[in-house]
PDB file of C-alpha atoms in Angstrom:
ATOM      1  CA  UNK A  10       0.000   0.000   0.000  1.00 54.00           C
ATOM      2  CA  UNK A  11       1.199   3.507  -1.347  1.00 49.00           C
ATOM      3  CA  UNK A  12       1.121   6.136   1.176  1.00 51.00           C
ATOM      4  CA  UNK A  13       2.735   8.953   0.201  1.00 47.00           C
ATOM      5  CA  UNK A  14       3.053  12.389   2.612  1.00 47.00           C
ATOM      6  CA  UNK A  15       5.133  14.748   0.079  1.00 46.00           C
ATOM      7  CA  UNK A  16       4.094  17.978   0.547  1.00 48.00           C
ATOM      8  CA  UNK A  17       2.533  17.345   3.501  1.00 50.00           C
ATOM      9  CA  UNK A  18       4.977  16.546   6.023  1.00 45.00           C
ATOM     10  CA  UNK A  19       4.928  19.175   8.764  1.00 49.00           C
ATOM     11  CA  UNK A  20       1.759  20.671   7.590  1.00 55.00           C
ATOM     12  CA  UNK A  21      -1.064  20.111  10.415  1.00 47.00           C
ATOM     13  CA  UNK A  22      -0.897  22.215  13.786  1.00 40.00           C
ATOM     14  CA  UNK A  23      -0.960  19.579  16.565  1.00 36.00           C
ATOM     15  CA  UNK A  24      -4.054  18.171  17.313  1.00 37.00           C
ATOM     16  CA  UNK A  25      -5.587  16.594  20.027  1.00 35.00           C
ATOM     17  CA  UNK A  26      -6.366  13.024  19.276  1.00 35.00           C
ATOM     18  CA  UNK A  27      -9.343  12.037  22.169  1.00 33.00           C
ATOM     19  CA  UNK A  28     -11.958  14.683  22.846  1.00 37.00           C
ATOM     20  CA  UNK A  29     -15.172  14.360  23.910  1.00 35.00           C
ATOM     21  CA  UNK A  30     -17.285  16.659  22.141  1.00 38.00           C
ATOM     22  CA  UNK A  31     -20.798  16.946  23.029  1.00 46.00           C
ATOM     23  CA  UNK A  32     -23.568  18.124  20.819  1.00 52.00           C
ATOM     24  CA  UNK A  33     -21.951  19.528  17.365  1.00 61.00           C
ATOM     25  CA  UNK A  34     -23.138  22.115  15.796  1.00 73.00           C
ATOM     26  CA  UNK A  35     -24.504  20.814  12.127  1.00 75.00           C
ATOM     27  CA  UNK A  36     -25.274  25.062  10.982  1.00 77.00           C
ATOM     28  CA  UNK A  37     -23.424  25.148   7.324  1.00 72.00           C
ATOM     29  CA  UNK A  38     -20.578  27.256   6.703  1.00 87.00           C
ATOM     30  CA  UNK A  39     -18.747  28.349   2.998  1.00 79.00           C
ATOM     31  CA  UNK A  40     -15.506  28.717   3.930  1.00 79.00           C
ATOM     32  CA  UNK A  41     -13.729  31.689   2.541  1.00 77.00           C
ATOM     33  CA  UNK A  42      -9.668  32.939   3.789  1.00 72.00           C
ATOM     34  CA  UNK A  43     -11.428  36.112   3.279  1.00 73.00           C
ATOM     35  CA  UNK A  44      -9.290  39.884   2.236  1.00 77.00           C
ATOM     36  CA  UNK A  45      -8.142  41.011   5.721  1.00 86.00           C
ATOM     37  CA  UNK A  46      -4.490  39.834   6.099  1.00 89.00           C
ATOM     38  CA  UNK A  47      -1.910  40.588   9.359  1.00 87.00           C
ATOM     39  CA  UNK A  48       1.187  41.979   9.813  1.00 83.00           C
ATOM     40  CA  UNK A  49       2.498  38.646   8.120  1.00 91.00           C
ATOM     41  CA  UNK A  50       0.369  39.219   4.766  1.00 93.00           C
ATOM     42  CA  UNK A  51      -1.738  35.984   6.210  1.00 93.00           C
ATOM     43  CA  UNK A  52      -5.240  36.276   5.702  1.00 92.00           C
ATOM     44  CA  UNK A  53      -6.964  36.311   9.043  1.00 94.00           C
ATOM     45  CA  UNK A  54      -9.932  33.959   8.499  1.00 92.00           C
ATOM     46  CA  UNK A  55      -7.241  31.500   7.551  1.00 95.00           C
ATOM     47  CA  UNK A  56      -5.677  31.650  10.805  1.00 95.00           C
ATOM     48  CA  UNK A  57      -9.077  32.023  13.009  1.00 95.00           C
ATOM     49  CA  UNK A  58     -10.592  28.774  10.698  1.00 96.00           C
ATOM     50  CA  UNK A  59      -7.155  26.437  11.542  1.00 95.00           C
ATOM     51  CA  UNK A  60      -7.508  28.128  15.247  1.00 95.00           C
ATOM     52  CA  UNK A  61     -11.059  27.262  16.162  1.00 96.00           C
ATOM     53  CA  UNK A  62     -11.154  23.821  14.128  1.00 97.00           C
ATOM     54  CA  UNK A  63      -7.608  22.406  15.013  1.00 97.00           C
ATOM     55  CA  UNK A  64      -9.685  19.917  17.201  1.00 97.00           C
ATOM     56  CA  UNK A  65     -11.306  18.149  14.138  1.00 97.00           C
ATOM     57  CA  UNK A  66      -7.837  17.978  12.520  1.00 97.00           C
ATOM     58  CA  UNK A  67      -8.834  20.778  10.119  1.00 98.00           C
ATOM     59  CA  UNK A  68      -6.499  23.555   9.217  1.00 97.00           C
ATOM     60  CA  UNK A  69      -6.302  26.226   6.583  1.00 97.00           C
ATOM     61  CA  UNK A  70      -2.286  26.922   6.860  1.00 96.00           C
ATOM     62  CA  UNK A  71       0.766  24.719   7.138  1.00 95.00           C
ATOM     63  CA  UNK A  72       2.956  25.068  10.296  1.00 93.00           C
ATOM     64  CA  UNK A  73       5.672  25.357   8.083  1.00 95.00           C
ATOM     65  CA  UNK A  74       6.462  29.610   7.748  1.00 94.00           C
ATOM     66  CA  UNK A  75       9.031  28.897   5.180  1.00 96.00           C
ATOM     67  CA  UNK A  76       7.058  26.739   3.150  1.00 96.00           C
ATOM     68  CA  UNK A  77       4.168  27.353   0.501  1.00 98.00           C
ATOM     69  CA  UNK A  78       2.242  24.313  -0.381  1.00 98.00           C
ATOM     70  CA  UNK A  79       0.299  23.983  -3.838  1.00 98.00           C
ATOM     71  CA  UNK A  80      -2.855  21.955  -4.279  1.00 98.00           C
ATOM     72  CA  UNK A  81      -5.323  21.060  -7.000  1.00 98.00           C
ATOM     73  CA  UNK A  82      -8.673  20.517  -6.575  1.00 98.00           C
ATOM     74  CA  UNK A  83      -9.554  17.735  -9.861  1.00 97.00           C
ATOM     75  CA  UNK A  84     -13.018  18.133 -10.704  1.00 96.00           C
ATOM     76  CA  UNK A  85     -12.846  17.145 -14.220  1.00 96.00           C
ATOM     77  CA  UNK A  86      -9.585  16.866 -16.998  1.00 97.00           C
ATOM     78  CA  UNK A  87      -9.302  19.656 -19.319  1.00 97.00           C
ATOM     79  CA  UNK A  88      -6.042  19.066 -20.689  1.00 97.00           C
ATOM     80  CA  UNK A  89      -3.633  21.078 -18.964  1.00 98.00           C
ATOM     81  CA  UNK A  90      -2.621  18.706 -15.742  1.00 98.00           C
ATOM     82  CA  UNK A  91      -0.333  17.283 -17.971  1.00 98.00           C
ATOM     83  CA  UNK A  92       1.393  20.606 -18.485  1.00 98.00           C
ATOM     84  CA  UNK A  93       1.402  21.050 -14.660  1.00 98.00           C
ATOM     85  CA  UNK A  94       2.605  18.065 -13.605  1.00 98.00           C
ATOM     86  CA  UNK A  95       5.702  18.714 -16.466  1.00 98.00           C
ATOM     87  CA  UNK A  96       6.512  21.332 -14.781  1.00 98.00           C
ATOM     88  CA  UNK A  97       6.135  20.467 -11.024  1.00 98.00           C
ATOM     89  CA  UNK A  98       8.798  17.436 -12.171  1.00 98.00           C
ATOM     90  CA  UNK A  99      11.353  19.848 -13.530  1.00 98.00           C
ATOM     91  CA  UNK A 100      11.002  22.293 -10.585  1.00 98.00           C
ATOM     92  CA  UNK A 101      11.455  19.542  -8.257  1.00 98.00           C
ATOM     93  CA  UNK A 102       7.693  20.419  -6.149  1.00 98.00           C
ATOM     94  CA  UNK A 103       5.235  18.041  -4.748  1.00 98.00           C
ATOM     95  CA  UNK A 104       1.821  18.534  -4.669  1.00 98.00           C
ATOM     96  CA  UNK A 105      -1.685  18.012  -3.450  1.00 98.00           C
ATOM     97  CA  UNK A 106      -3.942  16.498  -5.386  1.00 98.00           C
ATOM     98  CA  UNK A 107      -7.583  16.641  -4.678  1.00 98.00           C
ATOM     99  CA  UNK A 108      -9.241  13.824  -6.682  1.00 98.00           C
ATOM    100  CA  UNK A 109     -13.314  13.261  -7.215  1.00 98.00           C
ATOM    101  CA  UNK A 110     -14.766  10.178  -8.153  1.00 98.00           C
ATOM    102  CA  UNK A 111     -15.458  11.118 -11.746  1.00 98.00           C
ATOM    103  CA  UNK A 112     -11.349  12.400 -12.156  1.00 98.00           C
ATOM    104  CA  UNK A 113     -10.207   9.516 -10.107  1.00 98.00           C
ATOM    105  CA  UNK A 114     -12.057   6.319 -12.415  1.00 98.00           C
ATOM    106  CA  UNK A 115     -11.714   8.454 -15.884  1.00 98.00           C
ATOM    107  CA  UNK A 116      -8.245  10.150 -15.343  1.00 98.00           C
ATOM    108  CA  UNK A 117      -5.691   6.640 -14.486  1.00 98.00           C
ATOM    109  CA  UNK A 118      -2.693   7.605 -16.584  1.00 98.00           C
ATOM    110  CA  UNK A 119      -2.819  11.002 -14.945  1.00 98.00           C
ATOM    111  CA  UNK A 120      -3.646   9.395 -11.195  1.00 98.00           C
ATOM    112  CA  UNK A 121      -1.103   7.040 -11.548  1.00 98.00           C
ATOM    113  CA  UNK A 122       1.755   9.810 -12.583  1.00 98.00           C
ATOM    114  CA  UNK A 123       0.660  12.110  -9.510  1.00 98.00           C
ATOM    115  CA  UNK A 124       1.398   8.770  -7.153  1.00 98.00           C
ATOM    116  CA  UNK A 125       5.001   7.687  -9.360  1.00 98.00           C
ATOM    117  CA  UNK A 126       6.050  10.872  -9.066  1.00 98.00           C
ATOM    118  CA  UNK A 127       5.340  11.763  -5.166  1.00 98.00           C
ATOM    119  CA  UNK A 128       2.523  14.224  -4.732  1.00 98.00           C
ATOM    120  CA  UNK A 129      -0.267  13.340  -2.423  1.00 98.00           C
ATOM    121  CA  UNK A 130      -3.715  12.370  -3.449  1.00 98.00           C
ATOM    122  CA  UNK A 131      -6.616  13.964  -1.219  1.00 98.00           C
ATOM    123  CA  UNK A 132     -10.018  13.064  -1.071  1.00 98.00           C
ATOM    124  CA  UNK A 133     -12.934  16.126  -2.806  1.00 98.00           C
ATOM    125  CA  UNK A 134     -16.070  13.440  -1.902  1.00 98.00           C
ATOM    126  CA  UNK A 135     -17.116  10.957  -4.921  1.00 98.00           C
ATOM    127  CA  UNK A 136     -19.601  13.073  -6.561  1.00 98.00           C
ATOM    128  CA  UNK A 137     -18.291  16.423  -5.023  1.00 97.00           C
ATOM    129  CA  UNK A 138     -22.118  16.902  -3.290  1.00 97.00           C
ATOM    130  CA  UNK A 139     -22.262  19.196  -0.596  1.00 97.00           C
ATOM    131  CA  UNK A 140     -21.075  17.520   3.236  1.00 97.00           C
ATOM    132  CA  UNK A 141     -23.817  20.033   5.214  1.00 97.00           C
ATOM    133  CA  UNK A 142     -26.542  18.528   3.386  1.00 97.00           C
ATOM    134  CA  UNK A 143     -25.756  14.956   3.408  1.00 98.00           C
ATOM    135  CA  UNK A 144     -26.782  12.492   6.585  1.00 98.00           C
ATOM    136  CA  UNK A 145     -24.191  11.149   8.660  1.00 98.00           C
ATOM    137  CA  UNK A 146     -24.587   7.875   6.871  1.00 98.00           C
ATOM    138  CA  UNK A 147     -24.461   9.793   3.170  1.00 98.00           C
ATOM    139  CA  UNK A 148     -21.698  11.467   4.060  1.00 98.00           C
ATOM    140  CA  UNK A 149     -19.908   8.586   5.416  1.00 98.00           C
ATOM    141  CA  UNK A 150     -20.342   6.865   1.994  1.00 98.00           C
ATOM    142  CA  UNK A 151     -19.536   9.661   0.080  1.00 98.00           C
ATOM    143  CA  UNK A 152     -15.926  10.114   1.492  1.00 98.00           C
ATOM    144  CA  UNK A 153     -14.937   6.521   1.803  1.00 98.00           C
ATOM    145  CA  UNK A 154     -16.523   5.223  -1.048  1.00 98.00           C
ATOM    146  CA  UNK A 155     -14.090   7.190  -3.290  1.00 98.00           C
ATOM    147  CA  UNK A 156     -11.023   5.928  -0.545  1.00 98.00           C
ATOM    148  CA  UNK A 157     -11.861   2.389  -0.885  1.00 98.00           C
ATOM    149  CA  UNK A 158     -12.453   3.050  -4.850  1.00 98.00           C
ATOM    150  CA  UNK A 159      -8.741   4.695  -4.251  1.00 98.00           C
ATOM    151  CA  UNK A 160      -7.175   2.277  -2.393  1.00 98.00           C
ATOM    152  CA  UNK A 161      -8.438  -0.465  -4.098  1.00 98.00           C
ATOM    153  CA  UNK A 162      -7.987   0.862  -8.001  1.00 98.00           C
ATOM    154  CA  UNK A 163      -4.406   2.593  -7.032  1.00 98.00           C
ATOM    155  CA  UNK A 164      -3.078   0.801  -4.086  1.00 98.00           C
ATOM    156  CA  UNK A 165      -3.133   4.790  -1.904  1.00 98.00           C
ATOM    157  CA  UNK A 166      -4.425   5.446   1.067  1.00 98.00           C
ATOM    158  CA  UNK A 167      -5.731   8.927   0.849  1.00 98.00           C
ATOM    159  CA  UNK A 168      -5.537  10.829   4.118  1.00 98.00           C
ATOM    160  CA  UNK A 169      -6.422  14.315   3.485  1.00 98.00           C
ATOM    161  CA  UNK A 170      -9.230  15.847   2.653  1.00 98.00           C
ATOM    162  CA  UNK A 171     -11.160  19.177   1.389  1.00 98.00           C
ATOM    163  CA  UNK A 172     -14.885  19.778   1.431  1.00 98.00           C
ATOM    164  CA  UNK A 173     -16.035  20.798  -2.344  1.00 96.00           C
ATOM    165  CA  UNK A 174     -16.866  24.665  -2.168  1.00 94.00           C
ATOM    166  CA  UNK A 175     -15.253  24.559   1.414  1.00 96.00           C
ATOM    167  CA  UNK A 176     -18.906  24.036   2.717  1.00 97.00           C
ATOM    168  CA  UNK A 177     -18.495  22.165   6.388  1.00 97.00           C
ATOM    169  CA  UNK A 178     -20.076  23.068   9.492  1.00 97.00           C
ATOM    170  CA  UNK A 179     -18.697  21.375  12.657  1.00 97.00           C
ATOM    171  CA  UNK A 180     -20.360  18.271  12.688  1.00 97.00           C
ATOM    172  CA  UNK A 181     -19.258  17.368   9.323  1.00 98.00           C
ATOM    173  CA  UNK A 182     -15.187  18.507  10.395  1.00 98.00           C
ATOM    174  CA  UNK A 183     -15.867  15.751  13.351  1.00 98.00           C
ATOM    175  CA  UNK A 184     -17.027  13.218  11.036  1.00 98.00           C
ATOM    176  CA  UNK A 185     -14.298  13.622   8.624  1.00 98.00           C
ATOM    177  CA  UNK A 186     -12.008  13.194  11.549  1.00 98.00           C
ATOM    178  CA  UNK A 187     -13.915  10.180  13.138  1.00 98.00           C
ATOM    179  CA  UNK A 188     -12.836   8.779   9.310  1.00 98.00           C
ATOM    180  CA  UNK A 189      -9.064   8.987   9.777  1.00 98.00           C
ATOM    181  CA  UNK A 190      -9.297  12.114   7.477  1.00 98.00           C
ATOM    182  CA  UNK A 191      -7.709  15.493   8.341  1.00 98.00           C
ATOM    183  CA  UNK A 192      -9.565  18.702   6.303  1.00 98.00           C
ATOM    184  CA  UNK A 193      -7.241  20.903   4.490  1.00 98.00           C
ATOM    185  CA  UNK A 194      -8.488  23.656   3.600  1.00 97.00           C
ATOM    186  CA  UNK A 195      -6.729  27.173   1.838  1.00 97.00           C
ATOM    187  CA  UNK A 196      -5.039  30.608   2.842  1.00 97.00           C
ATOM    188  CA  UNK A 197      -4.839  31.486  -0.763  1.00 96.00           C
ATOM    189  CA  UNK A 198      -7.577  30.979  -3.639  1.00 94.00           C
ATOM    190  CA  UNK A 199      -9.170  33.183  -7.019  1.00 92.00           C
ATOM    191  CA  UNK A 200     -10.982  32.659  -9.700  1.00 92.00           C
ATOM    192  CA  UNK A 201      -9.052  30.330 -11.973  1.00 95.00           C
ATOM    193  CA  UNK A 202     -11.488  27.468 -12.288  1.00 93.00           C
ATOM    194  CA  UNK A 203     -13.972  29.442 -15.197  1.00 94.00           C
ATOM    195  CA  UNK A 204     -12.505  27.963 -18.206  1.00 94.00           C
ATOM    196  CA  UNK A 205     -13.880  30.769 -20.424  1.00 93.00           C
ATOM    197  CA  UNK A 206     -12.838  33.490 -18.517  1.00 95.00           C
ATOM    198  CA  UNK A 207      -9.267  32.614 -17.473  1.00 95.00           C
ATOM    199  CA  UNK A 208      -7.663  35.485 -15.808  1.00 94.00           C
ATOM    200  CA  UNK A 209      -5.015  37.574 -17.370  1.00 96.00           C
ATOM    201  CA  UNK A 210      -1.224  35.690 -16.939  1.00 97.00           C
ATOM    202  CA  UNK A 211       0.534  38.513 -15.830  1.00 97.00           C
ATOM    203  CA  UNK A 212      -2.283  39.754 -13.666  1.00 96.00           C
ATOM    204  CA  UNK A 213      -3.132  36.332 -12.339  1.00 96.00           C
ATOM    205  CA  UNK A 214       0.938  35.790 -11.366  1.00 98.00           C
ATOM    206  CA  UNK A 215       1.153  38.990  -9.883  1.00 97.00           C
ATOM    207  CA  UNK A 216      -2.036  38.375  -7.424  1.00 95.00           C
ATOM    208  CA  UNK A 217      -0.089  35.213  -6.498  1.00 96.00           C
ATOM    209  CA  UNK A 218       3.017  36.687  -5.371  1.00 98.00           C
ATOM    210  CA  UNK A 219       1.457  39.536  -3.849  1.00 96.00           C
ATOM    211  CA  UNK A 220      -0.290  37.392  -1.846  1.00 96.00           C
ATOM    212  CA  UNK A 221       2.670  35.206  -0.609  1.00 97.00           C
ATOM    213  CA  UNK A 222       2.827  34.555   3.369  1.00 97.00           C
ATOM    214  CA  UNK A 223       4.402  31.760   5.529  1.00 96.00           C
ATOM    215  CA  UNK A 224       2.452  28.527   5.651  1.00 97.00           C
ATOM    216  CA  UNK A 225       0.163  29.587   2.518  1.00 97.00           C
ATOM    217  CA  UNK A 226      -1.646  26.522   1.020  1.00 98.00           C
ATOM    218  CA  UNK A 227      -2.931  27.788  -2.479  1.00 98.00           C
ATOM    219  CA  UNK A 228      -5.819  26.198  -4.033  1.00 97.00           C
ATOM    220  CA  UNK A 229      -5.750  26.158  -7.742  1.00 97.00           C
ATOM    221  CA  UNK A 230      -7.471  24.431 -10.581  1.00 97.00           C
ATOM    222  CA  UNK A 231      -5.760  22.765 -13.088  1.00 96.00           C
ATOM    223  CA  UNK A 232      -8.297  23.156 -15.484  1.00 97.00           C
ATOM    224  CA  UNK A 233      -7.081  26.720 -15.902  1.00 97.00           C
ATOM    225  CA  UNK A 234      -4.600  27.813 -18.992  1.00 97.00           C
ATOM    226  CA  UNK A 235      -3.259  30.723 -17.057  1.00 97.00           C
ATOM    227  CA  UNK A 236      -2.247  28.036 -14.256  1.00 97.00           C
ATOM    228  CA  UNK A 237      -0.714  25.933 -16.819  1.00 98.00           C
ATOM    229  CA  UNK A 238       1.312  28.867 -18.758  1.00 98.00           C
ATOM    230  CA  UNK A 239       2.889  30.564 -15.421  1.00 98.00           C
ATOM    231  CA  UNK A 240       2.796  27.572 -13.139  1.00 98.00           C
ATOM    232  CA  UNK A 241       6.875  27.828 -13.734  1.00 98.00           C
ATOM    233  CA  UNK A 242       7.366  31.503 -12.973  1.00 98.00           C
ATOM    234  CA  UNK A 243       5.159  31.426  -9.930  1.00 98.00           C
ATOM    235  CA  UNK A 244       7.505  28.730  -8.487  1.00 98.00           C
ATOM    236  CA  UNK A 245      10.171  30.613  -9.544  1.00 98.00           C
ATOM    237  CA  UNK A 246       9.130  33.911  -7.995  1.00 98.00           C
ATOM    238  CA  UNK A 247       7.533  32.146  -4.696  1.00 98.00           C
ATOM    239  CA  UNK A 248      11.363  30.799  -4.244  1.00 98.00           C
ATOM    240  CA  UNK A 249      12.620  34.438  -4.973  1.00 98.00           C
ATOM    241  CA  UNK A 250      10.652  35.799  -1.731  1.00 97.00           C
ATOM    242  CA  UNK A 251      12.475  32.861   0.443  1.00 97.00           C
ATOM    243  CA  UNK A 252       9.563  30.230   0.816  1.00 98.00           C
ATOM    244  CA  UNK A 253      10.202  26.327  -0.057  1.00 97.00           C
ATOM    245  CA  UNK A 254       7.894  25.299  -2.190  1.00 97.00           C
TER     246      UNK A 254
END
């Protein structure tokens, strides 16, 4: 069995691994890192989410200040992973993966070179439905139904995972955890995922370096073209400004 932790070493603030929780709230949140950033250019509903929800195993930053981690959420293949993962390999970065049912049965050639060449596969939910609107038993199935589909068809066992939309509420973070998962969510996101509206690749690489700040996780979409055509500079420049990526 393939487990591989990549990019993800160091990432999670500690834990605690046996709390008793009481009644959990089930209200639905959308998670956004929101615009208001510290001192440290670190948005501040990053920090408050990975604060208040360290207890499910949920976090929004990596421990890791010198470190930027990049992830993918993999809704559907639009022919520019391949493009990415090129040039992840000749920049030497590992990355997180966030797979769906639909990418993980339909995309094998591209699952299988994520996993030979070290990034981490996370779990997005088999059919990417929404986690506050599921039962406990739906959304039970939902997650490991696409880990055993994993495990079984790749020989990984996923261990992280992020909501689709970001849409948890507390009860759904404990359930996740009660499943061996930990939630990752993002400090850094925009719109890159609207195929026919792709944002401008100077703009788009700008935004990303602006927004640089110890322990960023960025989620991106590698469906987008801009991704794909400055995926090398933004590496580049993220190294220029100090962080490991």
């Amino acid at each position: 069995m393939k487990r591989f932790f990549g990019a993800a070493l160091g990432l999670f603030l500690a834990c605690q691994s046996s709390v008793c929780y009481g009644a959990l709230s089930t209200a639905s949140h959308g998670y956004g890192q929101g615009k208001e950033r510290g001192n440290d250019n670190c948005p501040i509903g990053a920090t408050d989410f990975s604060n208040a929800y360290s207890k499910y195993e949920s976090c929004a930053l990596s421990n890791d200040k010198n470190r930027i981690i990049l992830t993918f959420d993999q809704g559907y293949e639009n022919g520019y992973t391949e493009k990415i993962l090129d040039t992840l390999k000749e920049k030497d970065v590992q990355a997180i993966f966030f797979l769906t049912g639909d990418y993980a049965k339909k995309e094998t050639a591209l699952v299988n070179r994520m996993i030979s060449e070290g990034h981490t596969l996370g779990n997005h939910g088999m059919t990417h439905a929404k986690f506050p609107e599921l039962s406990e038993d739906e959304l039970r199935e939902e997650i490991m139904s696409l880990h055993n589909y994993v495990l079984e068809a790749y020989n990984y066992e996923m261990q992280y995972l992020r909501p689709p939309c970001g849409e948890y509420s507390e009860q759904t973070l404990n359930i996740t955890k009660d499943l061996g998962y930990k939630t990752l969510m993002w400090s850094f996101a925009h719109v890159d995922w609207q195929t026919d509206m792709q944002p401008p690749a100077k703009e788009s690489l700008e935004n990303m370096l602006n927004c640089a700040h110890g322990g960023a996780i960025y989620l991106l979409h590698s469906v987008s073209s801009t991704n794909a055509e400055i995926m090398g500079e933004l590496i580049d420049g993220l190294r220029e400004k100090g962080y490991t990526v």
